[in-house]
Amino acid sequence: MKVYKFGGASVKDAAGVRNVLKVLQQTGEKQTLVVVSAMGKSTNAFEEVLNLYFKDKQQTQKLEEIKAFHTEIAQDLLDQNNPVFATIDEYFFQIEDFLLKNKSPNYDYVYDQIISYGELLSSQILSAYLNQENLTNDWIDVRDYIKTDSSYREAKVDWETTCDNLQKLKRDQLYITQGFIGSNENYFTTTLGREGSDYSGAIIAYCLDAYSLTIWKDVPGVLNADPRYFENASQLMHISYEEAIELAYYGASVIHPKTLQPLQRKKIPLFVKSFEHPELQGTEIKNGQALDPYIPCFIVKKNQTALTISTHDFAFIDESVLRDVFDTLTENQLKVNLIQISAISLSLCLEDKFNTLDKAIEVIKKRFKVTLYQGCSLYTIRHADQNSLSFIPNTDKTIIKQAGVNTLQLVIKQDE
């Protein structure tokens, strides 16, 4: 069985949904499980609903906009009497009912219950359209299969239960399901982290012993640099699991950081291909040569915070200092993307995913001197050569520079 994952850009409108049909017809739909993300920017739209909700502001208009967006796509694709329209109505009733009755102040819990409707809506519309076009498929609710703990927004997978559930699926059918979401033991919805649909595909591929996972993107494959920030990016035709994991860890946006590990354990190849040109080779990730072609790879993470910490009495940065600082960072769910230690200072590059930086800094300042640089970019170059730095802008504004055997990193203050 093979697993396909289609991201939000591939189903952002009716034309995109029609194109999924073409891809399946061209590549073969038998023995295939399709994982689909929310349509277009639906996740962002649902996040706006949540922001209104937690500010005690009216969400009705925004929900009506989201409903109209999905309804218009369905109307463009489907016969008027298709039962998916009743499903759309039911989903938005469930959303409004939940927001009305919810008593929990836990943002992460509420987030998962609401955000998940983006994937439920897109998968229902895609499934209904494929069935109408005689591509017979079964829609399945992935929450019945992927089971997790209750770490809302960053749920950890219960692999044994999840695999037991997925292995009950028949292997000779076409299935449509959702990325990004699962459920805990009480059947409350959980999510696997932002952009977690790739990870969903890997979880399913692992549990089904799939012979491949293909992620369909709006790019021809994995590039050695993000073309939004670097000119003349080149396609990588083959990448080893180990090298791809390194690229993903440092923030290569085309692959979710957690996607590769389960695939590597079972040596399931990952293909990254263009949904606009499915006939092209794309990029294959498997065991073998690190990179083909072997060229520098450039990764940039925007909106980072550089933090320099030192003791008040010029004491060394020892294990007790590291423990105290990292305990605080962990408690506040701050992601550390770079660490540099000298005798009397600790420099960090942080990602404030949950808006908890101010709280953490307040705690750290009670014991240490802190210098903060907000609005930074973290540049990572894998396999840098003597010309690589010429592609990085504003290197004169470098705050932190760190070089390893295969990796060069720079934290640079962004222009105001």
Short mmCIF file of N, CA and C in Angstrom, two decimals, residues 26 31-32 40 72 99-100 106 117 133 138-139 229 255 276 322 325 347-348 368 392 401:
data_model
loop_
_atom_site.label_atom_id
_atom_site.label_comp_id
_atom_site.label_asym_id
_atom_site.label_seq_id
_atom_site.Cartn_x
_atom_site.Cartn_y
_atom_site.Cartn_z
N GLN A 26 -3.60 9.48 -12.82
CA GLN A 26 -2.35 9.33 -13.54
C GLN A 26 -1.38 8.38 -12.85
N GLN A 31 -4.96 0.62 -3.75
CA GLN A 31 -4.09 0.39 -2.60
C GLN A 31 -3.39 1.68 -2.16
N THR A 32 -4.21 2.72 -2.02
CA THR A 32 -3.68 4.05 -1.69
C THR A 32 -4.46 4.64 -0.53
N GLY A 40 -6.26 25.51 1.73
CA GLY A 40 -5.70 26.84 1.67
C GLY A 40 -5.23 27.33 3.03
N GLU A 72 -18.68 27.13 -1.06
CA GLU A 72 -18.50 27.54 -2.46
C GLU A 72 -17.64 26.54 -3.22
N LEU A 99 -18.12 26.06 21.28
CA LEU A 99 -17.71 27.36 21.79
C LEU A 99 -18.72 27.93 22.78
N LEU A 100 -19.97 27.60 22.57
CA LEU A 100 -21.01 28.09 23.48
C LEU A 100 -20.94 27.39 24.83
N ASN A 106 -8.24 26.36 28.98
CA ASN A 106 -7.00 25.84 28.40
C ASN A 106 -6.99 26.11 26.88
N TYR A 117 -11.28 20.99 12.53
CA TYR A 117 -12.36 21.00 11.53
C TYR A 117 -11.87 21.38 10.14
N GLU A 133 -16.99 11.32 -9.09
CA GLU A 133 -16.28 11.12 -10.35
C GLU A 133 -15.87 9.66 -10.55
N ASP A 138 -13.24 5.28 0.50
CA ASP A 138 -13.83 5.31 1.83
C ASP A 138 -13.23 6.46 2.61
N TRP A 139 -14.09 7.35 3.13
CA TRP A 139 -13.64 8.40 4.04
C TRP A 139 -13.53 7.80 5.42
N TYR A 229 13.71 33.23 -0.54
CA TYR A 229 14.81 33.99 0.05
C TYR A 229 16.12 33.87 -0.71
N ILE A 255 9.84 19.68 4.50
CA ILE A 255 9.67 18.43 5.21
C ILE A 255 9.44 18.72 6.69
N GLU A 276 1.48 19.70 -9.56
CA GLU A 276 1.21 20.33 -10.86
C GLU A 276 1.82 19.53 -12.00
N LEU A 322 23.20 26.05 33.36
CA LEU A 322 22.49 25.45 32.23
C LEU A 322 21.18 24.80 32.68
N VAL A 325 18.53 27.55 33.50
CA VAL A 325 18.03 28.21 32.29
C VAL A 325 17.14 27.28 31.48
N SER A 347 24.73 31.93 24.92
CA SER A 347 23.95 32.55 23.85
C SER A 347 23.00 31.52 23.26
N LEU A 348 21.76 31.94 23.05
CA LEU A 348 20.71 31.05 22.54
C LEU A 348 19.95 31.73 21.42
N PHE A 368 20.12 36.13 36.49
CA PHE A 368 21.17 36.37 35.51
C PHE A 368 20.99 37.70 34.80
N ILE A 392 24.29 35.04 1.88
CA ILE A 392 23.59 35.41 3.10
C ILE A 392 23.58 36.93 3.24
N LYS A 401 27.64 33.39 15.63
CA LYS A 401 28.14 32.58 14.52
C LYS A 401 28.72 31.30 15.08
#
